[in-house]
CSV table of N, CA, C and O in Angstrom, one decimal:
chain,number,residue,atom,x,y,z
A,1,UNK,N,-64.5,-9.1,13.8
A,1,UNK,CA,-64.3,-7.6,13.9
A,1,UNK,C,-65.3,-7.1,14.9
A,1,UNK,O,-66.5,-7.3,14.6
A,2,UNK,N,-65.1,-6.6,15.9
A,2,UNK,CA,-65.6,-5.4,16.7
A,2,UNK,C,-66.5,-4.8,16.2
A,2,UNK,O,-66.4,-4.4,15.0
A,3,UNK,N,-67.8,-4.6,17.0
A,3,UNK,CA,-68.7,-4.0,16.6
A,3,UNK,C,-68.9,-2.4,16.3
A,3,UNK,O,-69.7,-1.8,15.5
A,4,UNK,N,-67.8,-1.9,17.3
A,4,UNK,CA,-67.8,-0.4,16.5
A,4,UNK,C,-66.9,0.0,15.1
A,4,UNK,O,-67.0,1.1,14.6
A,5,UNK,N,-65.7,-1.4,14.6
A,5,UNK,CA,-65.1,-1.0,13.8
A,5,UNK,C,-66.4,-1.3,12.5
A,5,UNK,O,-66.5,-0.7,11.4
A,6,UNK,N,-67.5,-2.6,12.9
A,6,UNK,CA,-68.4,-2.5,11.9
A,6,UNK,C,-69.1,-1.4,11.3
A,6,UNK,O,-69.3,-1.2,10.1
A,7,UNK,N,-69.3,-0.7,12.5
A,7,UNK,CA,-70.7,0.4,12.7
A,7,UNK,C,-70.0,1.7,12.0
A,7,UNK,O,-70.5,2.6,11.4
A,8,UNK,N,-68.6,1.4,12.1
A,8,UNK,CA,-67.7,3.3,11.6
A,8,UNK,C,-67.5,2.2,10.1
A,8,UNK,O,-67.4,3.1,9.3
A,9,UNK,N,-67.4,0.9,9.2
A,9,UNK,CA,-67.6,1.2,8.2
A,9,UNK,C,-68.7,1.0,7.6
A,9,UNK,O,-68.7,1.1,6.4
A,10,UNK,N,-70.1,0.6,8.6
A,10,UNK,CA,-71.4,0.7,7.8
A,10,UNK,C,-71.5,2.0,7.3
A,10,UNK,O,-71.9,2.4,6.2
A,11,UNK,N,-71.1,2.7,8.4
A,11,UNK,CA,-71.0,4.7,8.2
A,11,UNK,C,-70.3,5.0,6.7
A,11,UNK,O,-70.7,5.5,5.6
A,12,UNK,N,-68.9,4.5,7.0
A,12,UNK,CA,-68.7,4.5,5.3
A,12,UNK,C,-68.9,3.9,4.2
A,12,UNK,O,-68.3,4.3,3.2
A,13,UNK,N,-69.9,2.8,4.1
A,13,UNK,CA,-70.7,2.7,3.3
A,13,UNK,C,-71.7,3.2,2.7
A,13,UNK,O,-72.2,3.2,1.6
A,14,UNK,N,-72.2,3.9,4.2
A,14,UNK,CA,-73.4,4.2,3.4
A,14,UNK,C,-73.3,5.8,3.1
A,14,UNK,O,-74.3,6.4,2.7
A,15,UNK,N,-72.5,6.3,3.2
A,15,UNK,CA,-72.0,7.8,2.7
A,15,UNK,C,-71.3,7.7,1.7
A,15,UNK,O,-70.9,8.8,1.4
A,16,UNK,N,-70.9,6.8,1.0
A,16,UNK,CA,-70.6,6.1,-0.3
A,16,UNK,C,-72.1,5.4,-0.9
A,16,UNK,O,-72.3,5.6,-2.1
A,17,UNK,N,-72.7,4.9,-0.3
A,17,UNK,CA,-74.0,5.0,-1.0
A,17,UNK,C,-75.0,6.0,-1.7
A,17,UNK,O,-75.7,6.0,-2.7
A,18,UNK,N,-74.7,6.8,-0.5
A,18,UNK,CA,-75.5,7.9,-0.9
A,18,UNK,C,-74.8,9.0,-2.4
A,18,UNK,O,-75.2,9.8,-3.2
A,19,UNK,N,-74.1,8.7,-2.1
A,19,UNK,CA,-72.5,10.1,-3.2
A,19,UNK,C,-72.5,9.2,-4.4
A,19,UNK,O,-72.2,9.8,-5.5
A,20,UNK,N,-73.0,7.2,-4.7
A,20,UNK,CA,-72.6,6.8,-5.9
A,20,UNK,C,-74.1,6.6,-6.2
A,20,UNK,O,-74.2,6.4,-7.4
A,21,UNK,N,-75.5,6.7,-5.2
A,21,UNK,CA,-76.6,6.5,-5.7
A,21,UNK,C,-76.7,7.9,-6.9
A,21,UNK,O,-77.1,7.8,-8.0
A,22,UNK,N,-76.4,8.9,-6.1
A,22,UNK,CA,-76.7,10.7,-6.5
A,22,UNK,C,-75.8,10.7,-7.8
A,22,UNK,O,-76.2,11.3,-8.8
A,23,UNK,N,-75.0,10.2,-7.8
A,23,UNK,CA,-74.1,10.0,-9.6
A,23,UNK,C,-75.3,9.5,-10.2
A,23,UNK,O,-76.0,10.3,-10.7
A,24,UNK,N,-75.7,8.1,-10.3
A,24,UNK,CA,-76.0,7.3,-11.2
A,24,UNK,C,-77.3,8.2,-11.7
A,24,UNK,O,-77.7,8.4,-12.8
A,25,UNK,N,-78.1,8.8,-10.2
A,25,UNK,CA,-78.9,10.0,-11.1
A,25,UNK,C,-78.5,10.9,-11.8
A,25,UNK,O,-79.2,11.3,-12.7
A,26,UNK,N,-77.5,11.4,-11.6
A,26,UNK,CA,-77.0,12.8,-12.3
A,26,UNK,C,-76.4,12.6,-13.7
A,26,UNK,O,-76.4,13.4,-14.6
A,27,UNK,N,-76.1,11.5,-13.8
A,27,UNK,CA,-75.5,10.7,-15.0
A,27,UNK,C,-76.4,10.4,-16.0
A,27,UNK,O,-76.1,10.8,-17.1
A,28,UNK,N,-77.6,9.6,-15.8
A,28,UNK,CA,-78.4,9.3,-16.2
A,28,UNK,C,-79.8,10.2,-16.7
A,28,UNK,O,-80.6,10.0,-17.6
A,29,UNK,N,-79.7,11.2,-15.7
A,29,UNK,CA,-80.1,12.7,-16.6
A,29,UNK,C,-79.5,13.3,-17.3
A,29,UNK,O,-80.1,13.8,-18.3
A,30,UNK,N,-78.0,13.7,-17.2
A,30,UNK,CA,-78.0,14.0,-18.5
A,30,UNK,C,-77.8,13.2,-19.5
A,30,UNK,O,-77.5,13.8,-20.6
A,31,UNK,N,-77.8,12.1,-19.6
A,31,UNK,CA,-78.2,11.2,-20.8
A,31,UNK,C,-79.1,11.1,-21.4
A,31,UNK,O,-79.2,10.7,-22.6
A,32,UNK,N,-80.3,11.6,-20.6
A,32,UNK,CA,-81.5,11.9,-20.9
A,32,UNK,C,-81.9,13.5,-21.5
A,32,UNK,O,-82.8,13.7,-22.3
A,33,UNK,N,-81.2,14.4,-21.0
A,33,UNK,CA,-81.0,15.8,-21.4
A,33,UNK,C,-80.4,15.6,-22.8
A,33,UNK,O,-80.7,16.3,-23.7
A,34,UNK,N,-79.6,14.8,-23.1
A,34,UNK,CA,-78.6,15.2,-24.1
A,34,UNK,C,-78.8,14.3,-25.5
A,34,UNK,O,-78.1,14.3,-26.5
A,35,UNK,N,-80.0,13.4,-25.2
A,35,UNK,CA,-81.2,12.7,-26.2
A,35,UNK,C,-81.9,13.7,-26.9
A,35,UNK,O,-82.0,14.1,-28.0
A,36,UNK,N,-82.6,14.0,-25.4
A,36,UNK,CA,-83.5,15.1,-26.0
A,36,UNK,C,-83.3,16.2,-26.6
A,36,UNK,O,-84.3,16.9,-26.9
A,37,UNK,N,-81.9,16.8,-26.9
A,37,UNK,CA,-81.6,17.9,-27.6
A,37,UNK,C,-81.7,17.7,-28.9
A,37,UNK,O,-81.4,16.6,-29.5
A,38,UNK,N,-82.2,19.1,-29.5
A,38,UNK,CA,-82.7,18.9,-30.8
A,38,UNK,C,-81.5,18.6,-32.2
A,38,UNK,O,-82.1,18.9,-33.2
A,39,UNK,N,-80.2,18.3,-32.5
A,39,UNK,CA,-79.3,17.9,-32.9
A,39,UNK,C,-79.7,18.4,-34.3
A,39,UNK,O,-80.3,17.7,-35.0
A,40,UNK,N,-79.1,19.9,-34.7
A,40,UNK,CA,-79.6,20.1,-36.1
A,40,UNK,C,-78.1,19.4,-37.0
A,40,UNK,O,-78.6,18.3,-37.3
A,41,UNK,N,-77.2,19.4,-37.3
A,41,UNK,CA,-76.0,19.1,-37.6
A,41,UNK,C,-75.5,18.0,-37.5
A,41,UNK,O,-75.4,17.4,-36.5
A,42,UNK,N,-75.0,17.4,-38.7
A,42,UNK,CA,-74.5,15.7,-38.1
A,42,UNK,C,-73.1,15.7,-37.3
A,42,UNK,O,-72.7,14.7,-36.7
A,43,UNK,N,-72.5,16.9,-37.5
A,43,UNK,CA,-71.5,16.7,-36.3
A,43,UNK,C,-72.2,17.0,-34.7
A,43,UNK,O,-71.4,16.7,-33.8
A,44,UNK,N,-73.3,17.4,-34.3
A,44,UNK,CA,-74.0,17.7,-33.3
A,44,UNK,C,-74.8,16.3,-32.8
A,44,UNK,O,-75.3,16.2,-31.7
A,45,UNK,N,-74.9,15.3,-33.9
A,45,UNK,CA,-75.4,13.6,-33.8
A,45,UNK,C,-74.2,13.5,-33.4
A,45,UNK,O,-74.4,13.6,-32.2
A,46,UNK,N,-73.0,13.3,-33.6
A,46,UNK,CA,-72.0,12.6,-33.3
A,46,UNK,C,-71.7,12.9,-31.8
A,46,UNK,O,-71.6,12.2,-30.8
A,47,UNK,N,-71.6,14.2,-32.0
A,47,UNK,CA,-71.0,15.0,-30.3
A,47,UNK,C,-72.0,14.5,-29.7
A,47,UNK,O,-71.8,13.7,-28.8
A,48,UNK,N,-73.1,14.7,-30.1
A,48,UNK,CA,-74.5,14.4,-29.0
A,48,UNK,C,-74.6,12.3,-28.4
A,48,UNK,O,-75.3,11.8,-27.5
A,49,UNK,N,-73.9,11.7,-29.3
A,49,UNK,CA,-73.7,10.3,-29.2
A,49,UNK,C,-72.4,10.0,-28.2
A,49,UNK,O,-72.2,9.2,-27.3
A,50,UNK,N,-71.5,11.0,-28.7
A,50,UNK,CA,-70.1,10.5,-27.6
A,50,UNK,C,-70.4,10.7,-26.2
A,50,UNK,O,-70.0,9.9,-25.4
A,51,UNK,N,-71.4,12.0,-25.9
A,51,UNK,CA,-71.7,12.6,-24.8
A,51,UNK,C,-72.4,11.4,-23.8
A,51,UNK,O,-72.2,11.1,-22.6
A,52,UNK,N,-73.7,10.6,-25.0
A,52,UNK,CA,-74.6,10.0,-24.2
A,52,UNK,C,-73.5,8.9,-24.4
A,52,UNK,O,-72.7,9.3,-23.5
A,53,UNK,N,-73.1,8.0,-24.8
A,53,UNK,CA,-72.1,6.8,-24.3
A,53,UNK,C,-71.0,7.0,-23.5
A,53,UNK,O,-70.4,6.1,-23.0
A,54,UNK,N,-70.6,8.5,-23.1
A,54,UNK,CA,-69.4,8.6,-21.5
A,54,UNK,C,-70.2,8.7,-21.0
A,54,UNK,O,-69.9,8.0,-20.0
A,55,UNK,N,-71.6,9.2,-20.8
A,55,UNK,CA,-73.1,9.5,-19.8
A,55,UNK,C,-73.3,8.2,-19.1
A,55,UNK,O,-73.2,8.2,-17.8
A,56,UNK,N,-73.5,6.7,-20.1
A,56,UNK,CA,-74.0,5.6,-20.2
A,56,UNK,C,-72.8,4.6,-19.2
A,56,UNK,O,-73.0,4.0,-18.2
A,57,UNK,N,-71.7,4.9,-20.0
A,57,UNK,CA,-70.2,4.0,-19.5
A,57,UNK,C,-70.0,5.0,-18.2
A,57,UNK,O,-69.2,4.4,-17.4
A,58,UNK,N,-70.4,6.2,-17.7
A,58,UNK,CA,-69.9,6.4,-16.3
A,58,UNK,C,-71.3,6.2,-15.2
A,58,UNK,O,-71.1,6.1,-14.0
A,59,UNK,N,-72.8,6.0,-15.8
A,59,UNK,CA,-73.1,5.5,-15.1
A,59,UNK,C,-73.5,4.1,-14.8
A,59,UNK,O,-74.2,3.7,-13.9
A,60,UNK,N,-72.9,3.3,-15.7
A,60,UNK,CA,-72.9,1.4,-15.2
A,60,UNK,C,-71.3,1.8,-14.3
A,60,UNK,O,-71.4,1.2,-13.2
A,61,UNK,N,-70.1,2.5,-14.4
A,61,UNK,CA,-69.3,2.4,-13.6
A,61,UNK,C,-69.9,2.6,-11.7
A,61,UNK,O,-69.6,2.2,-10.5
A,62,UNK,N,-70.7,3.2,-12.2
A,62,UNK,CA,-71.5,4.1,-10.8
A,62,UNK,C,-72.2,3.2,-10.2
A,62,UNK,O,-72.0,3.1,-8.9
A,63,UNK,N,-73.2,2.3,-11.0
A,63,UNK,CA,-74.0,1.3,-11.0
A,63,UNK,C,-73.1,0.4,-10.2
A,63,UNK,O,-73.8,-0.1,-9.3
A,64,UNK,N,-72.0,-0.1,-10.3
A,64,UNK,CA,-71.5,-1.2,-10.4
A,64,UNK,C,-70.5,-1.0,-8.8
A,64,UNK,O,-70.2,-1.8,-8.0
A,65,UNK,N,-70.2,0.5,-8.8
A,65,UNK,CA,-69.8,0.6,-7.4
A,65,UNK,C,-71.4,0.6,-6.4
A,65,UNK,O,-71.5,-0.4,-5.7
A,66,UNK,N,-72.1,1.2,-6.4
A,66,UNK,CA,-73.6,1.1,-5.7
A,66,UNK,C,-73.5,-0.9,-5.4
A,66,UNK,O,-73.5,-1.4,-4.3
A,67,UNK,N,-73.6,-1.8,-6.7
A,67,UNK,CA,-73.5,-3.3,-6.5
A,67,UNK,C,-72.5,-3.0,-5.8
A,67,UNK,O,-73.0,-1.9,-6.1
A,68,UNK,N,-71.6,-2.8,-5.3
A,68,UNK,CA,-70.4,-3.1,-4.8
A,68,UNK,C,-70.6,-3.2,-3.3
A,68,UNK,O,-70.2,-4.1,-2.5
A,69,UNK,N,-71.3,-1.9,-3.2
A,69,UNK,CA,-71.4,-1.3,-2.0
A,69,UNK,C,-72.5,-1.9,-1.1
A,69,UNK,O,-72.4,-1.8,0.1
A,70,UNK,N,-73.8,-2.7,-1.7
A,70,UNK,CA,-74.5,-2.8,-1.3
A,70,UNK,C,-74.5,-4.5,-0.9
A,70,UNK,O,-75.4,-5.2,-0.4
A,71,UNK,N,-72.6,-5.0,-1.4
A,71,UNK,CA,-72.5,-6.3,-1.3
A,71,UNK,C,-71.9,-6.5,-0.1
A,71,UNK,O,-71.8,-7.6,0.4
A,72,UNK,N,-71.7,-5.3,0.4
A,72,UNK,CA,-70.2,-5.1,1.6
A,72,UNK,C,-71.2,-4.9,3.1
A,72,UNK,O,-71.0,-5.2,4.3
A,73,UNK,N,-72.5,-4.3,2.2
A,73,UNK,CA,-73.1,-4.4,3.5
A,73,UNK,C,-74.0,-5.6,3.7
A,73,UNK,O,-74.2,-6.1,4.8
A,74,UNK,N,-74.7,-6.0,2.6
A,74,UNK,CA,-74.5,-7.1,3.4
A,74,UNK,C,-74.0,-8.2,3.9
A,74,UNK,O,-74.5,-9.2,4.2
A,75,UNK,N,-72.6,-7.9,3.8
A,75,UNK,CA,-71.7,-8.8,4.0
A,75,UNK,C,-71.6,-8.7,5.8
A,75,UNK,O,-71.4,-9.6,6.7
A,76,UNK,N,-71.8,-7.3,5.9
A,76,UNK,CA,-72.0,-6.6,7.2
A,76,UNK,C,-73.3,-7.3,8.2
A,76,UNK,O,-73.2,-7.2,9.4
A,77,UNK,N,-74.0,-7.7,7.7
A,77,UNK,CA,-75.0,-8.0,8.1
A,77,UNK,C,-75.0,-9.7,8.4
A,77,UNK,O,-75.4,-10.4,9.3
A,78,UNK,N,-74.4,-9.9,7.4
A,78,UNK,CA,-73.9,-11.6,7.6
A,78,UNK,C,-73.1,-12.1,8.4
A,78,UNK,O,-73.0,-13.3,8.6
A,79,UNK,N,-72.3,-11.0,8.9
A,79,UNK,CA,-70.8,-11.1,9.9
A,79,UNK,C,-70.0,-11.7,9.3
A,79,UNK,O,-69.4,-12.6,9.9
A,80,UNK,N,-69.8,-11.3,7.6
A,80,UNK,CA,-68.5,-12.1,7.3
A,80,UNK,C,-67.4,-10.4,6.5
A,80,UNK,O,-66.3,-10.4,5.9
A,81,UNK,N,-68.0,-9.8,6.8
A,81,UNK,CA,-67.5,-8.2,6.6
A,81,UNK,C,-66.3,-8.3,7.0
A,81,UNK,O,-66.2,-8.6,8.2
A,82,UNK,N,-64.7,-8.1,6.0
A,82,UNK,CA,-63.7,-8.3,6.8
A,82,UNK,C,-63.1,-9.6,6.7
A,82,UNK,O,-62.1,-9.8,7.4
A,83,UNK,N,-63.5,-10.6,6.0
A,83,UNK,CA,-62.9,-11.7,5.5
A,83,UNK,C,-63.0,-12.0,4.1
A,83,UNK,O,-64.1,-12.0,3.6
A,84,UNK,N,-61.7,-12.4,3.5
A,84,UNK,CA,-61.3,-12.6,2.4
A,84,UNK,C,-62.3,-13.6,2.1
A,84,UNK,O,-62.3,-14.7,2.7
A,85,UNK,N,-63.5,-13.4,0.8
A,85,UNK,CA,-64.4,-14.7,0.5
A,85,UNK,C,-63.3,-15.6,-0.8
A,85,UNK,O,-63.7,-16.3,-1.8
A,86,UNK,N,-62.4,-15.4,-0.4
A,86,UNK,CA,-61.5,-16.4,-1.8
A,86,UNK,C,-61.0,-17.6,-0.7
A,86,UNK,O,-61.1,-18.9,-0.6
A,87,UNK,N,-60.1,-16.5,0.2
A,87,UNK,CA,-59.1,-17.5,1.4
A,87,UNK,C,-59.7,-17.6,2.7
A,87,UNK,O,-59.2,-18.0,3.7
A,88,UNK,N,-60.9,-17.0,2.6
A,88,UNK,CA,-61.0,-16.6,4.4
A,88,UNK,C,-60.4,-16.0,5.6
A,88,UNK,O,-60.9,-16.0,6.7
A,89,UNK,N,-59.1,-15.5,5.2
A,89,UNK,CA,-58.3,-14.6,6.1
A,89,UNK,C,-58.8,-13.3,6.4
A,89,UNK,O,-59.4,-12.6,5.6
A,90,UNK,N,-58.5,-13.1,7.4
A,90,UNK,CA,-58.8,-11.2,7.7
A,90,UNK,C,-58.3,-10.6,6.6
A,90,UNK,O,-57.2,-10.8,6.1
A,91,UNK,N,-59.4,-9.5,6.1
A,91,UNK,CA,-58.5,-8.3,5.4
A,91,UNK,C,-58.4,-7.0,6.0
A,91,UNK,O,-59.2,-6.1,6.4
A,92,UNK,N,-56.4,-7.2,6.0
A,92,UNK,CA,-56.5,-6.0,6.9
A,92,UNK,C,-57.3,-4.6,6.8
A,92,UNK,O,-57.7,-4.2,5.7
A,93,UNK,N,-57.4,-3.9,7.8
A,93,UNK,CA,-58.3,-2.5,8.1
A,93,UNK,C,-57.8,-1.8,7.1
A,93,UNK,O,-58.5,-1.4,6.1
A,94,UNK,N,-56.5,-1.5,7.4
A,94,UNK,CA,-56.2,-0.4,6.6
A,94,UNK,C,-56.5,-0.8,4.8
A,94,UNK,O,-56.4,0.0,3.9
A,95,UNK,N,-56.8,-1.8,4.5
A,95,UNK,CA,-57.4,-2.2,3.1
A,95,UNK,C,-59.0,-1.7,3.4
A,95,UNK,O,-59.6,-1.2,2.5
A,96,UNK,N,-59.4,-1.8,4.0
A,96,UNK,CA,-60.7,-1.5,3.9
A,96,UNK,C,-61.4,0.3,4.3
A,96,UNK,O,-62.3,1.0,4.0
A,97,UNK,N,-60.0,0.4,5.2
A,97,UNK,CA,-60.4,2.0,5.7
A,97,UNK,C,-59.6,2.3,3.9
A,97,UNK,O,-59.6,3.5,3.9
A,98,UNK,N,-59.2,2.1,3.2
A,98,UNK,CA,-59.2,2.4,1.7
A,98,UNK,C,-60.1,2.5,0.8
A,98,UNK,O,-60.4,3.4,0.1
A,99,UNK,N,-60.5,1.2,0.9
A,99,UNK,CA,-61.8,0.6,-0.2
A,99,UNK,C,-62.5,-0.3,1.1
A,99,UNK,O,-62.0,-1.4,1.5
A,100,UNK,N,-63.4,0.1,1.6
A,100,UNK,CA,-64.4,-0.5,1.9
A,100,UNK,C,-65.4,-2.0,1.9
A,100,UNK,O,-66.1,-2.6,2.7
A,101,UNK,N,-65.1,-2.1,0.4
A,101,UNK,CA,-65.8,-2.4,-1.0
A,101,UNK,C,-65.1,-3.7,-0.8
A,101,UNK,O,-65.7,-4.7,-1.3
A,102,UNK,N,-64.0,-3.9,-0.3
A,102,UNK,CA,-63.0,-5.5,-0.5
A,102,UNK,C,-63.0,-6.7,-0.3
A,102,UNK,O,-63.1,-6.9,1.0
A,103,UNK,N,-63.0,-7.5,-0.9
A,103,UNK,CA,-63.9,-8.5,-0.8
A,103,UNK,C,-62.4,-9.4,-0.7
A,103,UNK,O,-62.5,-10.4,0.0
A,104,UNK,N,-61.5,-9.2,-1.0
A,104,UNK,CA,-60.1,-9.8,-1.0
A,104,UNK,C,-59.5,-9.2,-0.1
A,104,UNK,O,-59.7,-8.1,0.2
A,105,UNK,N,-58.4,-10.2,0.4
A,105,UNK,CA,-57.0,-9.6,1.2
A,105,UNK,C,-56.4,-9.2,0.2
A,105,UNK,O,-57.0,-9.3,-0.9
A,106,UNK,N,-55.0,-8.4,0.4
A,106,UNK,CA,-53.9,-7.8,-0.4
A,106,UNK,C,-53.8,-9.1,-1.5
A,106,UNK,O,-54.0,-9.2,-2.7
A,107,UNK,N,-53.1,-10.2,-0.3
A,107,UNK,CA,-52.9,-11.5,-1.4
A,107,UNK,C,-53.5,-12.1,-2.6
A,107,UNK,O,-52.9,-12.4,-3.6
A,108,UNK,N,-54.7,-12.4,-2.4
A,108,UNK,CA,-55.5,-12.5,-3.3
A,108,UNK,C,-55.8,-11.6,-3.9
A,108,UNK,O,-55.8,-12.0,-5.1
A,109,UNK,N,-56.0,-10.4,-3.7
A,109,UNK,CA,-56.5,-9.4,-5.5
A,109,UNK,C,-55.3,-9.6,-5.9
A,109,UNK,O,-55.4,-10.0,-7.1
A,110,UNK,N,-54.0,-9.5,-5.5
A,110,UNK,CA,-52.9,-10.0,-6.0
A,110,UNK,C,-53.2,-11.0,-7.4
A,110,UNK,O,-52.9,-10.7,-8.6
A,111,UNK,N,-53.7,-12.1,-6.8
A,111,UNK,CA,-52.9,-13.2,-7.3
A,111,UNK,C,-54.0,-12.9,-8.4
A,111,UNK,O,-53.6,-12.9,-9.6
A,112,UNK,N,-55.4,-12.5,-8.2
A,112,UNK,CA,-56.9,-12.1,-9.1
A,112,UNK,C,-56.3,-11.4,-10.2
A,112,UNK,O,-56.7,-11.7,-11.4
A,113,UNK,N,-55.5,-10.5,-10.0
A,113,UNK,CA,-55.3,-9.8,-11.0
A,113,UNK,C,-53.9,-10.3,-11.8
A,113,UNK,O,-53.6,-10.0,-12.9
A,114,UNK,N,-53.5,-10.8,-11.2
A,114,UNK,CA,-51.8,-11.6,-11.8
A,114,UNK,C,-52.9,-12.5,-12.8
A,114,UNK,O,-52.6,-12.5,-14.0
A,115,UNK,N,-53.8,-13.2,-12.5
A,115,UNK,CA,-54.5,-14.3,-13.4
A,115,UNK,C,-55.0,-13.7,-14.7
A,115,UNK,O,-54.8,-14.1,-15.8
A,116,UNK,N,-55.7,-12.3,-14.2
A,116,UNK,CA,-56.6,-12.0,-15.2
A,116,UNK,C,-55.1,-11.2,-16.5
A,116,UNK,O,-55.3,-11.2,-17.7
A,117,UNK,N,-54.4,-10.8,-16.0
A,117,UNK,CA,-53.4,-10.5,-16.2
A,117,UNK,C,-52.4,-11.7,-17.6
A,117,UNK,O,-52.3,-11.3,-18.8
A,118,UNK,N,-52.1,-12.8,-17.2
A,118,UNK,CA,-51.9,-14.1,-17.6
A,118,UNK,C,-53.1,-14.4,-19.1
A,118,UNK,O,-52.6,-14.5,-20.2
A,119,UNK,N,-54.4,-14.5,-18.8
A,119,UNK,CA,-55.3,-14.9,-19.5
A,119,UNK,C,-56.2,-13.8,-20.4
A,119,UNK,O,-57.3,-14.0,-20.8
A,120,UNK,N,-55.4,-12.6,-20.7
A,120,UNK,CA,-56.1,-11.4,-21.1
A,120,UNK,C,-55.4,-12.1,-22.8
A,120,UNK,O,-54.4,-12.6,-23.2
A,121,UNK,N,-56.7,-11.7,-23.3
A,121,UNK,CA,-56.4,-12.1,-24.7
A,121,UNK,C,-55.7,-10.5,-25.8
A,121,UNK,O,-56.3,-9.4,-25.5
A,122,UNK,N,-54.8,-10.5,-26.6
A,122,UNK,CA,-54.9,-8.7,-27.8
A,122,UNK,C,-56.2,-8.5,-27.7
A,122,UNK,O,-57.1,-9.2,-27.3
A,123,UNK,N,-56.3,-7.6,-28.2
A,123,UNK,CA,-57.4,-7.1,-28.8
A,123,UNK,C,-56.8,-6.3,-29.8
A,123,UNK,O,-55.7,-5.8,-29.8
A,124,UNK,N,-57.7,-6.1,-30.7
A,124,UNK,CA,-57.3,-5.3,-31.8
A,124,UNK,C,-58.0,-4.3,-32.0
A,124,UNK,O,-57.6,-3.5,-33.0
């Protein structure tokens, strides 16, 4: 890949960096705001528990795009930014001017998720 198509998506990484670092703080405070409230009522424990576990589960989602992001660059840095690490083919642009973050061609998350798809156990 061309060095300026690198440089315009290091740009979009890292303004995705900055927008999922600023979640995982904002997330994580009020997780912390909503501990510290004084919960007189046991329905006010319960609300105040649902609150901190969407708090908790949206910031490891947040967390987990930040890992994401921080894999892409340096994937960027490795010069393998732009190739499929399953098959090694180009992933095309317009996948990446999408998600950035892609670590697969079309074909492969394809088949990734056809598997996980296949091997997903009920749950009950």
């Amino acid at each position: 890949m061309e060095a300026t198509k690198l440089e315009h998506f290091k740009r979009l990484l890292m303004a995705e960096l900055r927008r999922h670092a600023q979640n995982v703080s904002d997330d994580q405070a009020a997780a912390l705001d909503a501990a510290g409230d004084d919960a007189k009522e046991s329905a006010d424990f319960a609300l105040r528990d649902g609150i901190e576990e969407m708090a908790l589960k949206l910031g490891d989602q947040e967390s987990q795009m930040v890992a994401d992001i921080d894999q892409a660059l340096l994937r960027i840095e490795e010069g393998s930014f732009g190739t499929c690490t399953r098959c090694g083919r180009s992933v095309d642009e317009r996948r990446l001017e999408a998600m950035p973050t892609a670590r697969y061609d079309a074909e492969c998350q394809a088949a990734i998720e056809s598997a996980k798809g296949l091997n997903a156990r009920p749950s009950l």
